[in-house]
Each structure stands twice: as structure tokens, then as C-alpha cells.
Coordinates of C-alpha atoms in Angstrom, one line a residue:
Chain Q
X189 CA 0.1 -12.1 10.8
X190 CA 3.5 -11.0 8.2
X191 CA 5.3 -8.2 9.2
X192 CA 7.5 -5.6 6.7
X193 CA 10.3 -3.9 8.6
X194 CA 11.6 -0.6 7.5
X195 CA 15.0 1.4 8.6
X196 CA 14.9 4.1 9.4
X197 CA 11.9 5.2 10.0
X198 CA 13.3 8.7 9.8
X199 CA 16.3 10.5 8.1
X200 CA 17.5 13.5 7.8
X201 CA 20.6 14.6 5.5
X202 CA 22.3 17.6 3.4
X203 CA 21.8 18.1 0.2
X204 CA 23.8 15.8 -2.4
X205 CA 24.4 12.8 0.0
X206 CA 23.3 8.8 -0.6
X207 CA 20.7 7.5 1.5
X208 CA 19.7 3.7 1.4
X209 CA 16.8 2.2 2.9
X210 CA 15.9 -1.4 4.0
X211 CA 13.0 -3.3 3.6
X212 CA 12.6 -6.7 5.4
X213 CA 10.2 -9.2 5.6
X214 CA 10.4 -10.5 9.0
X215 CA 8.1 -13.8 9.0
X216 CA 7.9 -15.1 5.3
X217 CA 10.2 -15.2 2.3
X218 CA 9.6 -12.1 -0.3
X219 CA 9.8 -13.1 -3.4
X220 CA 8.2 -9.7 -4.9
X221 CA 8.5 -6.5 -2.9
X222 CA 7.3 -3.1 -4.2
X223 CA 8.6 0.5 -3.6
X224 CA 6.5 3.7 -2.9
X225 CA 6.6 7.3 -2.0
X226 CA 4.2 9.4 -1.0
X227 CA 4.2 13.3 -1.3
X228 CA 2.3 15.4 1.9
X229 CA -1.5 14.7 1.3
X230 CA -1.1 12.8 -1.3
X231 CA -1.8 9.2 -2.2
X232 CA 1.0 6.5 -2.7
X233 CA 2.9 6.4 -6.2
X234 CA 4.9 3.3 -7.1
X235 CA 7.9 3.5 -8.3
X236 CA 9.7 -0.1 -8.7
X237 CA 9.0 -3.5 -8.5
X238 CA 11.4 -6.0 -7.7
X239 CA 11.7 -9.7 -7.9
X240 CA 14.9 -11.8 -5.9
X241 CA 17.7 -12.2 -7.7
X242 CA 16.5 -10.2 -11.0
X243 CA 16.8 -6.4 -11.8
X244 CA 14.1 -4.1 -11.1
X245 CA 11.6 -2.5 -12.4
X246 CA 11.0 0.8 -12.4
X247 CA 7.5 2.5 -13.4
X248 CA 7.4 5.7 -16.2
X249 CA 9.4 8.5 -15.1
X250 CA 11.4 6.9 -12.2
X251 CA 14.9 7.9 -12.6
X252 CA 16.5 4.3 -11.8
X253 CA 20.4 5.3 -11.5
X254 CA 18.8 7.8 -9.1
X255 CA 16.8 5.4 -6.9
X256 CA 19.1 2.2 -6.8
X257 CA 17.1 -1.4 -6.0
X258 CA 18.9 -4.0 -4.8
X259 CA 16.7 -6.9 -4.1
X260 CA 19.4 -9.4 -3.1
X261 CA 18.0 -12.1 -0.7
X262 CA 13.8 -13.1 -0.5
X263 CA 13.6 -11.0 2.9
X264 CA 15.9 -8.1 2.2
X265 CA 15.7 -5.4 -0.3
X266 CA 17.2 -2.2 -0.3
X267 CA 16.8 1.3 -1.7
X268 CA 19.4 3.9 -2.3
X269 CA 18.5 7.3 -2.7
X270 CA 21.5 8.8 -4.7
X271 CA 23.0 12.3 -5.1
X272 CA 19.6 13.5 -2.4
X273 CA 18.4 16.8 -3.5
X274 CA 15.5 18.7 -1.3
X275 CA 13.3 17.3 -3.6
X276 CA 13.7 13.9 -2.8
X277 CA 11.5 14.9 0.7
X278 CA 8.9 12.3 1.0
X279 CA 7.8 9.2 3.1
X280 CA 9.3 6.3 1.4
X281 CA 7.4 2.7 1.6
X282 CA 8.4 -1.0 0.9
X283 CA 5.7 -4.1 0.3
X284 CA 6.3 -7.3 0.0
X285 CA 4.5 -10.7 -1.0
X286 CA 4.8 -13.9 -1.0
X287 CA 4.4 -17.2 -3.7
X288 CA 4.2 -17.2 -7.6
X289 CA 1.0 -17.3 -8.4
X290 CA -1.0 -17.6 -5.2
X291 CA -2.8 -15.0 -4.7
X292 CA -1.7 -13.3 -1.6
X293 CA -2.0 -9.2 -0.3
X294 CA 1.0 -7.1 -0.3
X295 CA 2.2 -5.9 3.7
X296 CA 4.0 -3.2 3.8
X297 CA 6.3 -1.2 6.3
X298 CA 5.6 1.7 8.2
X299 CA 7.6 4.0 6.3
X300 CA 10.8 6.2 6.0
X301 CA 10.1 9.8 6.1
X302 CA 13.7 11.1 4.3
X303 CA 14.3 15.2 4.3
X304 CA 17.1 16.4 1.6
X305 CA 18.2 19.9 3.7
Chain V
X113 CA -6.1 -2.2 -13.6
X114 CA -9.6 -1.0 -13.3
X115 CA -10.1 1.8 -12.1
X116 CA -12.0 2.7 -8.3
X117 CA -14.4 5.3 -7.3
X118 CA -14.7 6.4 -3.9
X119 CA -16.3 9.1 -1.4
X120 CA -13.7 11.5 -1.1
X121 CA -14.6 11.5 3.0
X122 CA -17.0 10.0 5.4
X123 CA -18.1 10.4 9.0
X124 CA -19.0 8.0 11.5
X125 CA -20.3 8.1 15.2
X126 CA -18.6 5.3 17.4
X127 CA -19.7 2.7 17.9
X128 CA -22.0 2.3 14.8
X129 CA -21.1 0.3 11.1
X130 CA -19.5 2.2 9.2
X131 CA -19.9 1.3 5.3
X132 CA -17.5 2.6 2.9
X133 CA -18.4 2.3 -0.8
X134 CA -16.1 1.9 -3.9
X135 CA -17.1 2.0 -7.6
X136 CA -15.5 -0.2 -10.5
X137 CA -17.4 -0.7 -13.3
X138 CA -14.7 -1.7 -15.2
X139 CA -13.3 -4.8 -13.6
X140 CA -12.5 -7.7 -15.2
X141 CA -12.9 -11.3 -14.5
X142 CA -9.6 -12.1 -13.3
X143 CA -9.3 -8.8 -11.2
X144 CA -9.7 -9.1 -7.1
X145 CA -11.2 -6.0 -5.0
X146 CA -8.8 -5.4 -2.3
X147 CA -9.3 -2.6 1.0
X148 CA -5.9 -0.8 2.9
X149 CA -6.2 1.8 5.3
X150 CA -3.3 4.5 6.1
X151 CA -3.2 5.9 9.3
X152 CA -1.9 8.7 9.4
X153 CA 2.1 8.5 8.9
X154 CA 1.8 4.7 8.7
X155 CA 2.5 2.8 6.0
X156 CA -0.9 0.7 4.4
X157 CA -3.0 -2.1 6.7
X158 CA -4.1 -4.9 4.6
X159 CA -7.9 -4.8 6.0
X160 CA -9.7 -7.9 3.4
X161 CA -9.8 -9.0 -0.5
X162 CA -12.3 -10.7 -2.5
X163 CA -13.2 -12.0 -5.9
X164 CA -16.7 -12.7 -6.2
X165 CA -18.1 -13.7 -3.2
X166 CA -18.6 -11.8 0.5
X167 CA -15.7 -11.6 2.8
X168 CA -15.7 -11.4 6.4
X169 CA -12.4 -11.8 8.8
X170 CA -11.7 -9.6 12.2
X171 CA -11.3 -6.6 10.9
X172 CA -14.2 -6.3 8.3
X173 CA -16.8 -7.9 5.7
X174 CA -16.8 -7.1 2.0
X175 CA -19.4 -7.5 0.1
X176 CA -19.2 -7.4 -3.5
X177 CA -22.6 -6.7 -5.9
X178 CA -23.5 -9.9 -7.9
X179 CA -22.4 -7.9 -11.3
X180 CA -18.9 -7.0 -9.1
X181 CA -19.0 -3.4 -11.0
X182 CA -19.7 -2.3 -6.4
X183 CA -18.6 -3.5 -3.4
X184 CA -19.2 -2.2 0.0
X185 CA -16.6 -2.4 3.5
X186 CA -18.0 -2.6 6.5
X187 CA -16.8 -1.8 10.1
X188 CA -19.5 -3.3 12.3
X189 CA -18.7 -1.0 15.1
X190 CA -16.3 1.3 13.9
X191 CA -14.2 2.8 16.9
X192 CA -11.8 6.5 17.3
X193 CA -9.0 4.0 16.0
X194 CA -10.2 3.3 12.5
X195 CA -10.0 7.0 11.4
X196 CA -7.8 6.3 8.8
X197 CA -8.2 6.9 5.1
X198 CA -9.2 3.7 3.4
X199 CA -8.4 2.6 -0.1
X200 CA -10.4 0.1 -2.3
X201 CA -7.5 -0.9 -5.1
X202 CA -8.7 -3.6 -7.9
X203 CA -5.2 -5.9 -8.6
X204 CA -4.9 -8.5 -11.2
X205 CA -4.5 -12.2 -9.5
X206 CA -1.1 -13.1 -9.0
X207 CA 1.5 -11.9 -6.3
X208 CA 3.2 -9.3 -8.5
X209 CA 0.8 -7.8 -9.7
X210 CA 0.6 -4.2 -8.8
X211 CA -1.0 -2.2 -6.4
X212 CA -2.3 1.4 -8.1
X213 CA -3.7 3.5 -5.2
X214 CA -5.9 6.2 -5.7
X215 CA -7.4 8.8 -3.5
X216 CA -9.5 6.8 -0.9
X217 CA -11.8 7.5 1.0
X218 CA -11.2 9.5 4.7
X219 CA -13.1 8.4 7.6
X220 CA -13.4 10.6 10.0
X221 CA -14.8 8.2 13.6
X222 CA -16.7 10.4 15.8
X223 CA -17.6 10.5 19.5

């Protein structure tokens, strides 16, 4: 089955630093990748959608200058949380799908737990 | 995307079938019904999806009513490892279309 890998799985850092999270599709070319955030005991909330080679589309209320998304290749997307603060602590999850119009399901990574001290 | 309604929680005895209902009365003609599950502290796992016909794979069966306003996910022989939050999501056709997660059903499989 389709495999999506996220790295790191866990990161702890000081307030004010920037953190980069990688999302890779291991056995397929991902034309579209999605980034979600999940706070404790809540559901997943979509942050942004990125297509390879173009700018990401952010959901309402998500700061594009704070959450930088790069999707430079068909197998890699990165999310950088800039100047992270404790309120950015959350579970960040990426997903990927392939194909242009065919109805393929999204496949998810195992998430990155970010803790800002 | 159409909104879905699921029970907050359900229990199921190990070895029995788990039937998880979902209402999606405002679903439109080009929207699929997707099911995912999330085991604690992991990313969601794709289970199955369908448009109007019933679907079956190695994990589960999906039964969609003729009017498409509701569906049921069936895990034929639940095990303790099936304990998770199950999300029923209606999604438009196209790989770039979003998945909007609701609160899901927390399924607890017990001995």
C-alpha cells in the first residue's frame, strides 16, 4: 500500500526557534500534499494544500508567513513553523495523494508531535 | 463538502461485527463517502470509500443506502486492535479535494 513518511516524529524546542517537518511519499509521486494540525482531544484541522511546484493554498485563519510550506518535488513537502511559541505545540500530520483527476484516497503520515517550551 | 453525523462512541465485543453508522443527508452526486480511522497518537489510516455501490476490501465493508443519505462501515470480526476513532467523510471527486474531519466515532473493542 501507499506509504507516507514524516520526520521527525517528535521534536521539542525552545520558544522562538523555527522547526522544519518533512513529509515524503515513499512509493508514489504525490501531486498534492496536505498539512493538518490536531490539538489534544480534537479532530484534525486542515492547514494548507500544496501542489508540486506551486504555492500552497492556506485555510482561513492559518498564517502563511508563520507556517511555510514547500513542495519542491513530487515526493517531498516540508512545513516550517517559524518563530514557534508554546501555542504552536500540536500534532502535525501530512497526507499525500496522486493523479490528476482520478479519485485516489489520501494517505497519511504518522504525524509529528511538536512541543515548544 | 457535505456534513456528516456519527455517534460519539460505540462498544463492540471482540470477534463480533462492528457496525458504524454515518448520516450524510446533504451529499451531492459527485461526492464519495470515505472512511478513515485514527489509532491513538498515529496518523489516520484509510479504510475504504465508495460512491453508491457497496464496497468490500480486506479491512471492511461499506454499505451505502440507495438514496445515499447514510452509510454503514462494517468490521466483520472486530479485534482489540480495531479500537480507534472512525471518521466518515464526504469528499468531492478529485485528488486535490479536501478531507474535512468531523469528531468521528470512538469505537472501543472489549474482551
